[in-house]
Amino acid sequence: MYKIKYIGDPILRKKSADVDTFDDKFNTFLEEMTEIMYREDGIGLAAPQIGVSKNVVILDVGELVEDESLRIFINPKILSASGSSVIEEGCLSIPGVREEVTRPEIIELEFQDETGASYTHEFDGWLARVLQHEIDHLNGILFVDHISPVKRQLLINKKTIPEKY
Ligand SMILES: [Zn+2]
């Protein structure tokens, strides 16, 4: 019943709200969100991408990092960031576009798990990269916002992304 929202959909520009109820209904939502991520072959998914303006991020970088599997981040907040790296990104909401994006390499993150328990943890590498991409979604930011205006205009000219997004 949830469907992937694509670039141009205004929900992708909305700021999401924190989750404050960790009940069975919420857990069912997490299960459905996880199914969609795997079905769509994504390595990360933020709730707004399926039309739900809540601060929920899931990811699984298992195909890129050994011993990684599903991770769930509720109400994630980046406390600090350092370093810099350039990595090519894609997004389930922006099919057919892959562009290099510069972001901090290491982040310190405060978040809750699916039961509501709180953690603060440092992430680097692929985890830090995917987390930053997905947390951007919670703030209504898309990865094409981070590329150069010239590259962005080329994507619009080729109609790969809409003029108003
Ligand atoms: Zn994305």
CSV table of N, CA and C and ligand atoms in Angstrom, one decimal:
chain,number,residue,atom,x,y,z
A,1,MET,N,0.8,-1.2,0.0
A,1,MET,CA,0.0,0.0,0.0
A,1,MET,C,0.9,1.3,0.0
A,2,TYR,N,2.1,1.2,0.6
A,2,TYR,CA,3.0,2.3,0.4
A,2,TYR,C,3.7,2.2,-0.9
A,3,LYS,N,3.9,3.4,-1.5
A,3,LYS,CA,4.6,3.4,-2.8
A,3,LYS,C,5.8,4.4,-2.8
A,4,ILE,N,6.8,4.1,-3.6
A,4,ILE,CA,7.9,5.0,-3.7
A,4,ILE,C,7.4,6.3,-4.3
A,5,LYS,N,7.8,7.5,-3.7
A,5,LYS,CA,7.5,8.8,-4.2
A,5,LYS,C,8.7,9.3,-5.0
A,6,TYR,N,8.4,9.9,-6.2
A,6,TYR,CA,9.5,10.3,-7.1
A,6,TYR,C,9.7,11.8,-7.1
A,7,ILE,N,10.9,12.2,-7.5
A,7,ILE,CA,11.3,13.6,-7.5
A,7,ILE,C,10.2,14.4,-8.2
A,8,GLY,N,9.8,15.5,-7.6
A,8,GLY,CA,8.7,16.4,-8.2
A,8,GLY,C,7.5,16.3,-7.2
A,9,ASP,N,7.4,15.2,-6.4
A,9,ASP,CA,6.4,15.0,-5.5
A,9,ASP,C,6.7,15.9,-4.3
A,10,PRO,N,5.7,16.8,-3.9
A,10,PRO,CA,6.0,17.8,-2.8
A,10,PRO,C,6.3,17.1,-1.5
A,11,ILE,N,5.9,15.9,-1.2
A,11,ILE,CA,6.2,15.3,0.1
A,11,ILE,C,7.7,15.1,0.3
A,12,LEU,N,8.5,15.0,-0.8
A,12,LEU,CA,9.9,14.9,-0.7
A,12,LEU,C,10.6,16.2,-0.2
A,13,ARG,N,9.8,17.3,-0.2
A,13,ARG,CA,10.4,18.6,0.2
A,13,ARG,C,9.9,18.9,1.6
A,14,LYS,N,9.0,18.1,2.2
A,14,LYS,CA,8.5,18.4,3.6
A,14,LYS,C,9.5,18.0,4.6
A,15,LYS,N,9.5,18.7,5.8
A,15,LYS,CA,10.4,18.3,6.9
A,15,LYS,C,9.6,17.3,7.7
A,16,SER,N,10.2,16.2,8.1
A,16,SER,CA,9.5,15.1,8.8
A,16,SER,C,9.5,15.4,10.3
A,17,ALA,N,8.5,14.7,11.0
A,17,ALA,CA,8.4,14.9,12.4
A,17,ALA,C,9.0,13.7,13.2
A,18,ASP,N,9.4,13.9,14.4
A,18,ASP,CA,9.9,12.8,15.2
A,18,ASP,C,8.8,11.8,15.5
A,19,VAL,N,9.3,10.6,15.7
A,19,VAL,CA,8.4,9.5,16.2
A,19,VAL,C,8.4,9.5,17.7
A,20,ASP,N,7.2,9.4,18.3
A,20,ASP,CA,7.1,9.4,19.8
A,20,ASP,C,6.3,8.2,20.3
A,21,THR,N,5.8,7.4,19.4
A,21,THR,CA,5.1,6.2,19.8
A,21,THR,C,5.7,4.9,19.2
A,22,PHE,N,6.2,4.0,20.0
A,22,PHE,CA,6.9,2.8,19.5
A,22,PHE,C,6.0,1.6,19.8
A,23,ASP,N,4.9,1.6,19.1
A,23,ASP,CA,3.9,0.5,19.4
A,23,ASP,C,3.9,-0.5,18.3
A,24,ASP,N,3.0,-1.5,18.3
A,24,ASP,CA,2.9,-2.5,17.3
A,24,ASP,C,2.6,-2.0,15.9
A,25,LYS,N,1.8,-0.9,15.9
A,25,LYS,CA,1.5,-0.3,14.6
A,25,LYS,C,2.7,0.2,14.0
A,26,PHE,N,3.6,0.9,14.8
A,26,PHE,CA,4.8,1.4,14.3
A,26,PHE,C,5.7,0.3,13.8
A,27,ASN,N,5.8,-0.8,14.5
A,27,ASN,CA,6.6,-1.9,14.1
A,27,ASN,C,6.1,-2.5,12.8
A,28,THR,N,4.8,-2.6,12.6
A,28,THR,CA,4.3,-3.0,11.3
A,28,THR,C,4.7,-2.1,10.2
A,29,PHE,N,4.7,-0.8,10.5
A,29,PHE,CA,5.1,0.1,9.5
A,29,PHE,C,6.6,-0.1,9.1
A,30,LEU,N,7.4,-0.4,10.1
A,30,LEU,CA,8.9,-0.6,9.9
A,30,LEU,C,9.0,-1.9,9.0
A,31,GLU,N,8.2,-2.9,9.3
A,31,GLU,CA,8.3,-4.1,8.5
A,31,GLU,C,8.0,-3.9,7.0
A,32,GLU,N,6.9,-3.1,6.8
A,32,GLU,CA,6.5,-2.8,5.5
A,32,GLU,C,7.5,-1.9,4.7
A,33,MET,N,8.1,-1.0,5.5
A,33,MET,CA,9.1,-0.1,4.9
A,33,MET,C,10.4,-1.0,4.5
A,34,THR,N,10.7,-1.9,5.3
A,34,THR,CA,11.9,-2.8,5.0
A,34,THR,C,11.6,-3.7,3.8
A,35,GLU,N,10.4,-4.2,3.7
A,35,GLU,CA,10.0,-5.0,2.5
A,35,GLU,C,10.2,-4.2,1.2
A,36,ILE,N,9.7,-2.9,1.3
A,36,ILE,CA,9.8,-2.0,0.1
A,36,ILE,C,11.3,-1.8,-0.3
A,37,MET,N,12.1,-1.5,0.8
A,37,MET,CA,13.5,-1.3,0.5
A,37,MET,C,14.2,-2.5,-0.3
A,38,TYR,N,13.9,-3.7,0.2
A,38,TYR,CA,14.5,-4.8,-0.4
A,38,TYR,C,13.9,-5.1,-1.8
A,39,ARG,N,12.6,-4.9,-1.9
A,39,ARG,CA,11.9,-5.2,-3.1
A,39,ARG,C,12.5,-4.2,-4.2
A,40,GLU,N,12.7,-3.0,-3.8
A,40,GLU,CA,13.2,-2.0,-4.8
A,40,GLU,C,14.7,-2.0,-5.0
A,41,ASP,N,15.4,-2.9,-4.2
A,41,ASP,CA,16.8,-3.1,-4.3
A,41,ASP,C,17.6,-1.9,-3.9
A,42,GLY,N,17.1,-1.2,-2.8
A,42,GLY,CA,17.7,0.0,-2.3
A,42,GLY,C,18.7,-0.4,-1.2
A,43,ILE,N,19.7,0.4,-0.9
A,43,ILE,CA,20.6,0.2,0.3
A,43,ILE,C,20.2,1.1,1.4
A,44,GLY,N,19.2,2.0,1.2
A,44,GLY,CA,18.7,2.8,2.2
A,44,GLY,C,17.3,3.4,1.8
A,45,LEU,N,16.5,3.7,2.8
A,45,LEU,CA,15.2,4.3,2.5
A,45,LEU,C,14.8,5.2,3.7
A,46,ALA,N,14.3,6.3,3.4
A,46,ALA,CA,13.7,7.3,4.4
A,46,ALA,C,12.2,7.3,4.3
A,47,ALA,N,11.5,7.4,5.4
A,47,ALA,CA,10.0,7.3,5.4
A,47,ALA,C,9.4,8.2,4.4
A,48,PRO,N,9.8,9.5,4.2
A,48,PRO,CA,9.2,10.4,3.3
A,48,PRO,C,9.2,9.8,1.9
A,49,GLN,N,10.1,9.0,1.5
A,49,GLN,CA,10.2,8.4,0.2
A,49,GLN,C,9.0,7.4,-0.1
A,50,ILE,N,8.3,7.0,1.0
A,50,ILE,CA,7.1,6.2,0.8
A,50,ILE,C,5.9,7.0,1.3
A,51,GLY,N,6.1,8.3,1.4
A,51,GLY,CA,4.9,9.2,1.6
A,51,GLY,C,4.6,9.4,3.1
A,52,VAL,N,5.5,9.0,4.0
A,52,VAL,CA,5.3,9.2,5.4
A,52,VAL,C,6.3,10.2,6.0
A,53,SER,N,5.8,11.3,6.5
A,53,SER,CA,6.7,12.4,7.0
A,53,SER,C,7.1,12.1,8.4
A,54,LYS,N,7.8,11.1,8.6
A,54,LYS,CA,8.3,10.7,10.0
A,54,LYS,C,9.8,10.5,9.9
A,55,ASN,N,10.5,10.8,11.0
A,55,ASN,CA,11.9,10.6,11.1
A,55,ASN,C,12.4,9.2,11.3
A,56,VAL,N,12.3,8.4,10.2
A,56,VAL,CA,12.6,7.0,10.2
A,56,VAL,C,13.5,6.7,9.0
A,57,VAL,N,14.7,6.1,9.3
A,57,VAL,CA,15.6,5.7,8.2
A,57,VAL,C,16.0,4.3,8.4
A,58,ILE,N,15.9,3.5,7.3
A,58,ILE,CA,16.5,2.1,7.4
A,58,ILE,C,17.5,2.0,6.3
A,59,LEU,N,18.5,1.1,6.6
A,59,LEU,CA,19.5,0.9,5.6
A,59,LEU,C,20.1,-0.5,5.7
A,60,ASP,N,20.7,-1.0,4.6
A,60,ASP,CA,21.4,-2.3,4.6
A,60,ASP,C,22.5,-2.2,3.6
A,61,VAL,N,23.7,-2.0,4.1
A,61,VAL,CA,24.8,-1.8,3.2
A,61,VAL,C,25.6,-3.1,3.0
A,62,GLY,N,24.9,-4.2,3.3
A,62,GLY,CA,25.5,-5.6,3.2
A,62,GLY,C,26.2,-5.9,1.9
A,63,GLU,N,25.7,-5.3,0.8
A,63,GLU,CA,26.4,-5.6,-0.5
A,63,GLU,C,27.7,-4.8,-0.7
A,64,LEU,N,27.9,-3.9,0.2
A,64,LEU,CA,29.1,-3.1,0.1
A,64,LEU,C,30.1,-3.3,1.3
A,65,VAL,N,29.6,-3.7,2.4
A,65,VAL,CA,30.4,-3.8,3.6
A,65,VAL,C,30.1,-5.2,4.3
A,66,GLU,N,31.2,-5.9,4.6
A,66,GLU,CA,31.1,-7.2,5.1
A,66,GLU,C,30.4,-7.1,6.5
A,67,ASP,N,29.6,-8.2,6.8
A,67,ASP,CA,29.0,-8.3,8.1
A,67,ASP,C,27.9,-7.3,8.4
A,68,GLU,N,27.5,-6.5,7.4
A,68,GLU,CA,26.4,-5.5,7.6
A,68,GLU,C,25.1,-6.1,7.2
A,69,SER,N,24.1,-5.7,7.9
A,69,SER,CA,22.7,-6.2,7.6
A,69,SER,C,21.8,-5.0,7.9
A,70,LEU,N,20.5,-5.3,8.1
A,70,LEU,CA,19.5,-4.2,8.3
A,70,LEU,C,19.8,-3.4,9.5
A,71,ARG,N,19.8,-2.1,9.4
A,71,ARG,CA,19.9,-1.2,10.5
A,71,ARG,C,18.7,-0.2,10.5
A,72,ILE,N,18.2,0.1,11.6
A,72,ILE,CA,17.0,1.0,11.7
A,72,ILE,C,17.4,2.2,12.6
A,73,PHE,N,17.1,3.4,12.1
A,73,PHE,CA,17.4,4.6,12.9
A,73,PHE,C,16.2,5.4,13.0
A,74,ILE,N,15.7,5.6,14.2
A,74,ILE,CA,14.5,6.4,14.5
A,74,ILE,C,15.0,7.8,15.1
A,75,ASN,N,14.4,8.9,14.6
A,75,ASN,CA,14.8,10.2,15.0
A,75,ASN,C,16.3,10.5,15.0
A,76,PRO,N,17.0,10.2,13.9
A,76,PRO,CA,18.4,10.4,13.9
A,76,PRO,C,18.8,11.9,13.8
A,77,LYS,N,19.8,12.3,14.6
A,77,LYS,CA,20.3,13.7,14.5
A,77,LYS,C,21.8,13.6,14.4
A,78,ILE,N,22.3,14.3,13.5
A,78,ILE,CA,23.8,14.4,13.3
A,78,ILE,C,24.3,15.5,14.3
A,79,LEU,N,25.2,15.0,15.3
A,79,LEU,CA,25.7,15.9,16.3
A,79,LEU,C,26.9,16.6,15.8
A,80,SER,N,27.8,15.9,15.0
A,80,SER,CA,29.0,16.6,14.5
A,80,SER,C,29.4,15.8,13.3
A,81,ALA,N,30.2,16.4,12.4
A,81,ALA,CA,30.7,15.8,11.2
A,81,ALA,C,32.1,16.3,10.9
A,82,SER,N,32.9,15.4,10.3
A,82,SER,CA,34.3,15.8,10.0
A,82,SER,C,34.8,15.0,8.8
A,83,GLY,N,35.9,15.5,8.2
A,83,GLY,CA,36.4,14.9,7.0
A,83,GLY,C,35.6,15.2,5.8
A,84,SER,N,36.0,14.6,4.7
A,84,SER,CA,35.3,14.9,3.4
A,84,SER,C,35.6,13.7,2.5
A,85,SER,N,34.6,13.3,1.7
A,85,SER,CA,34.8,12.3,0.7
A,85,SER,C,33.8,12.5,-0.4
A,86,VAL,N,34.3,12.0,-1.6
A,86,VAL,CA,33.4,12.2,-2.8
A,86,VAL,C,33.0,10.8,-3.2
A,87,ILE,N,31.7,10.5,-3.3
A,87,ILE,CA,31.2,9.2,-3.7
A,87,ILE,C,30.0,9.4,-4.6
A,88,GLU,N,29.8,8.6,-5.6
A,88,GLU,CA,28.7,8.6,-6.5
A,88,GLU,C,27.5,8.1,-5.8
A,89,GLU,N,26.4,8.9,-5.9
A,89,GLU,CA,25.2,8.5,-5.2
A,89,GLU,C,24.0,8.3,-6.2
A,90,GLY,N,23.1,7.5,-5.8
A,90,GLY,CA,21.8,7.4,-6.5
A,90,GLY,C,20.7,7.4,-5.5
A,91,CYS,N,19.4,7.3,-6.0
A,91,CYS,CA,18.3,7.5,-5.1
A,91,CYS,C,17.1,6.8,-5.7
A,92,LEU,N,16.4,6.0,-4.9
A,92,LEU,CA,15.2,5.3,-5.4
A,92,LEU,C,14.2,6.3,-5.9
A,93,SER,N,14.2,7.5,-5.4
A,93,SER,CA,13.2,8.6,-5.7
A,93,SER,C,13.6,9.3,-7.0
A,94,ILE,N,14.9,9.1,-7.5
A,94,ILE,CA,15.4,9.8,-8.6
A,94,ILE,C,16.0,8.8,-9.6
A,95,PRO,N,15.1,8.0,-10.2
A,95,PRO,CA,15.6,6.9,-11.1
A,95,PRO,C,16.5,7.4,-12.2
A,96,GLY,N,17.6,6.6,-12.5
A,96,GLY,CA,18.4,6.9,-13.7
A,96,GLY,C,19.4,8.0,-13.5
A,97,VAL,N,19.6,8.5,-12.2
A,97,VAL,CA,20.5,9.6,-12.0
A,97,VAL,C,21.6,9.1,-11.0
A,98,ARG,N,22.9,9.2,-11.4
A,98,ARG,CA,23.9,8.9,-10.4
A,98,ARG,C,25.0,10.0,-10.6
A,99,GLU,N,25.3,10.7,-9.5
A,99,GLU,CA,26.2,11.8,-9.5
A,99,GLU,C,27.1,11.8,-8.3
A,100,GLU,N,28.3,12.3,-8.5
A,100,GLU,CA,29.3,12.4,-7.4
A,100,GLU,C,28.8,13.5,-6.4
A,101,VAL,N,28.9,13.1,-5.1
A,101,VAL,CA,28.5,14.1,-4.1
A,101,VAL,C,29.6,14.2,-3.0
A,102,THR,N,29.9,15.4,-2.6
A,102,THR,CA,30.9,15.5,-1.6
A,102,THR,C,30.2,15.7,-0.2
A,103,ARG,N,30.6,14.9,0.7
A,103,ARG,CA,30.0,15.0,2.1
A,103,ARG,C,31.1,14.7,3.1
A,104,PRO,N,30.8,15.1,4.4
A,104,PRO,CA,31.7,14.7,5.5
A,104,PRO,C,31.9,13.2,5.5
A,105,GLU,N,33.1,12.7,6.0
A,105,GLU,CA,33.4,11.3,6.0
A,105,GLU,C,33.0,10.6,7.3
A,106,ILE,N,33.0,11.4,8.4
A,106,ILE,CA,32.6,10.8,9.7
A,106,ILE,C,31.5,11.6,10.3
A,107,ILE,N,30.6,10.9,10.9
A,107,ILE,CA,29.5,11.6,11.6
A,107,ILE,C,29.3,11.0,13.0
A,108,GLU,N,28.9,11.9,13.9
A,108,GLU,CA,28.5,11.4,15.3
A,108,GLU,C,27.0,11.6,15.3
A,109,LEU,N,26.3,10.4,15.6
A,109,LEU,CA,24.8,10.4,15.4
A,109,LEU,C,24.2,10.0,16.7
A,110,GLU,N,23.1,10.8,17.0
A,110,GLU,CA,22.2,10.4,18.1
A,110,GLU,C,20.9,9.8,17.4
A,111,PHE,N,20.5,8.7,17.9
A,111,PHE,CA,19.3,8.1,17.3
A,111,PHE,C,18.6,7.2,18.3
A,112,GLN,N,17.4,6.7,18.0
A,112,GLN,CA,16.7,5.7,18.8
A,112,GLN,C,16.5,4.4,17.9
A,113,ASP,N,16.4,3.3,18.6
A,113,ASP,CA,16.1,2.1,17.9
A,113,ASP,C,14.5,1.9,17.8
A,114,GLU,N,14.1,0.7,17.3
A,114,GLU,CA,12.7,0.5,17.1
A,114,GLU,C,11.9,0.3,18.4
A,115,THR,N,12.6,0.2,19.5
A,115,THR,CA,11.9,0.1,20.8
A,115,THR,C,11.9,1.5,21.5
A,116,GLY,N,12.7,2.5,21.0
A,116,GLY,CA,12.7,3.8,21.6
A,116,GLY,C,14.0,4.0,22.4
A,117,ALA,N,14.8,3.0,22.6
A,117,ALA,CA,16.1,3.1,23.3
A,117,ALA,C,17.0,4.1,22.5
A,118,SER,N,17.7,5.0,23.3
A,118,SER,CA,18.6,6.0,22.7
A,118,SER,C,20.0,5.6,22.6
A,119,TYR,N,20.7,6.1,21.6
A,119,TYR,CA,22.1,5.8,21.4
A,119,TYR,C,22.8,7.0,20.8
A,120,THR,N,24.2,7.1,21.1
A,120,THR,CA,25.0,8.0,20.4
A,120,THR,C,26.2,7.2,19.8
A,121,HIS,N,26.5,7.3,18.5
A,121,HIS,CA,27.5,6.4,17.9
A,121,HIS,C,28.1,7.2,16.8
A,122,GLU,N,29.4,6.9,16.5
A,122,GLU,CA,30.1,7.4,15.4
A,122,GLU,C,30.1,6.5,14.2
A,123,PHE,N,29.9,7.0,13.0
A,123,PHE,CA,29.8,6.2,11.8
A,123,PHE,C,30.8,6.8,10.8
A,124,ASP,N,31.4,5.9,10.0
A,124,ASP,CA,32.2,6.4,8.9
A,124,ASP,C,31.9,5.5,7.7
A,125,GLY,N,32.7,5.7,6.6
A,125,GLY,CA,32.5,4.9,5.4
A,125,GLY,C,31.1,4.9,4.8
A,126,TRP,N,30.7,3.8,4.3
A,126,TRP,CA,29.4,3.7,3.6
A,126,TRP,C,28.2,4.0,4.6
A,127,LEU,N,28.3,3.6,5.8
A,127,LEU,CA,27.3,3.8,6.8
A,127,LEU,C,27.1,5.3,6.9
A,128,ALA,N,28.2,6.1,7.1
A,128,ALA,CA,28.1,7.5,7.3
A,128,ALA,C,27.5,8.2,6.0
A,129,ARG,N,27.9,7.6,4.8
A,129,ARG,CA,27.4,8.2,3.6
A,129,ARG,C,25.9,8.0,3.4
A,130,VAL,N,25.5,6.7,3.6
A,130,VAL,CA,24.0,6.5,3.4
A,130,VAL,C,23.2,7.2,4.4
A,131,LEU,N,23.7,7.2,5.6
A,131,LEU,CA,22.9,7.9,6.7
A,131,LEU,C,22.7,9.4,6.3
A,132,GLN,N,23.8,10.0,5.9
A,132,GLN,CA,23.6,11.5,5.5
A,132,GLN,C,22.7,11.7,4.4
A,133,HIS,N,22.7,10.8,3.4
A,133,HIS,CA,21.8,10.9,2.2
A,133,HIS,C,20.3,10.7,2.7
A,134,GLU,N,20.1,9.7,3.6
A,134,GLU,CA,18.8,9.4,4.1
A,134,GLU,C,18.3,10.5,5.1
A,135,ILE,N,19.2,11.0,5.9
A,135,ILE,CA,18.8,12.1,6.9
A,135,ILE,C,18.4,13.4,6.1
A,136,ASP,N,19.1,13.6,5.0
A,136,ASP,CA,18.7,14.7,4.1
A,136,ASP,C,17.2,14.6,3.7
A,137,HIS,N,16.8,13.4,3.4
A,137,HIS,CA,15.4,13.2,3.0
A,137,HIS,C,14.4,13.6,4.1
A,138,LEU,N,14.8,13.4,5.4
A,138,LEU,CA,14.0,13.8,6.5
A,138,LEU,C,13.8,15.3,6.6
A,139,ASN,N,14.8,16.0,6.0
A,139,ASN,CA,14.8,17.5,6.0
A,139,ASN,C,14.3,18.1,4.7
A,140,GLY,N,13.8,17.2,3.8
A,140,GLY,CA,13.3,17.7,2.5
A,140,GLY,C,14.4,18.0,1.5
A,141,ILE,N,15.6,17.4,1.7
A,141,ILE,CA,16.7,17.7,0.8
A,141,ILE,C,17.0,16.4,0.0
A,142,LEU,N,17.3,16.7,-1.3
A,142,LEU,CA,17.6,15.6,-2.3
A,142,LEU,C,19.1,15.7,-2.7
A,143,PHE,N,19.7,14.5,-3.1
A,143,PHE,CA,21.1,14.5,-3.3
A,143,PHE,C,21.4,15.4,-4.5
A,144,VAL,N,20.5,15.6,-5.5
A,144,VAL,CA,20.8,16.5,-6.6
A,144,VAL,C,20.9,18.0,-6.1
A,145,ASP,N,20.4,18.3,-4.9
A,145,ASP,CA,20.7,19.6,-4.4
A,145,ASP,C,22.1,19.9,-4.1
A,146,HIS,N,22.9,18.8,-4.0
A,146,HIS,CA,24.3,19.0,-3.6
A,146,HIS,C,25.3,19.0,-4.8
A,147,ILE,N,24.7,18.8,-6.1
A,147,ILE,CA,25.6,18.8,-7.2
A,147,ILE,C,25.6,20.2,-7.8
A,148,SER,N,26.5,20.4,-8.8
A,148,SER,CA,26.7,21.8,-9.3
A,148,SER,C,25.5,22.2,-10.1
A,149,PRO,N,25.2,23.5,-10.1
A,149,PRO,CA,24.0,24.0,-10.8
A,149,PRO,C,24.1,23.7,-12.3
A,150,VAL,N,25.3,23.6,-12.9
A,150,VAL,CA,25.4,23.2,-14.3
A,150,VAL,C,25.0,21.8,-14.5
A,151,LYS,N,25.5,20.9,-13.7
A,151,LYS,CA,25.1,19.5,-13.8
A,151,LYS,C,23.6,19.3,-13.6
A,152,ARG,N,23.0,20.1,-12.7
A,152,ARG,CA,21.6,20.0,-12.4
A,152,ARG,C,20.8,20.5,-13.6
A,153,GLN,N,21.3,21.6,-14.2
A,153,GLN,CA,20.6,22.1,-15.4
A,153,GLN,C,20.6,21.1,-16.6
A,154,LEU,N,21.7,20.4,-16.7
A,154,LEU,CA,21.8,19.4,-17.7
A,154,LEU,C,20.8,18.3,-17.5
A,155,LEU,N,20.6,17.9,-16.3
A,155,LEU,CA,19.6,16.8,-16.0
A,155,LEU,C,18.2,17.3,-16.3
A,156,ILE,N,17.9,18.6,-16.0
A,156,ILE,CA,16.6,19.2,-16.3
A,156,ILE,C,16.4,19.3,-17.8
A,157,ASN,N,17.5,19.7,-18.5
A,157,ASN,CA,17.4,19.8,-20.0
A,157,ASN,C,17.1,18.5,-20.7
A,158,LYS,N,17.7,17.4,-20.1
A,158,LYS,CA,17.5,16.1,-20.6
A,158,LYS,C,16.2,15.5,-20.1
A,159,LYS,N,15.5,16.2,-19.3
A,159,LYS,CA,14.2,15.8,-18.7
A,159,LYS,C,14.4,14.5,-17.8
A,160,THR,N,15.6,14.4,-17.3
A,160,THR,CA,15.9,13.3,-16.3
A,160,THR,C,15.3,13.6,-15.0
A,161,ILE,N,15.3,14.9,-14.6
A,161,ILE,CA,14.6,15.4,-13.5
A,161,ILE,C,13.7,16.6,-13.9
A,162,PRO,N,12.5,16.7,-13.2
A,162,PRO,CA,11.6,17.8,-13.6
A,162,PRO,C,12.2,19.2,-13.3
A,163,GLU,N,11.7,20.2,-14.0
A,163,GLU,CA,12.2,21.6,-13.8
A,163,GLU,C,11.9,22.1,-12.4
A,164,LYS,N,10.7,21.8,-11.9
A,164,LYS,CA,10.3,22.1,-10.6
A,164,LYS,C,10.4,20.8,-9.7
A,165,TYR,N,11.3,20.8,-8.8
A,165,TYR,CA,11.3,19.6,-8.0
A,165,TYR,C,11.6,20.0,-6.5
B,1,ZN,ZN,17.4,9.0,-1.6
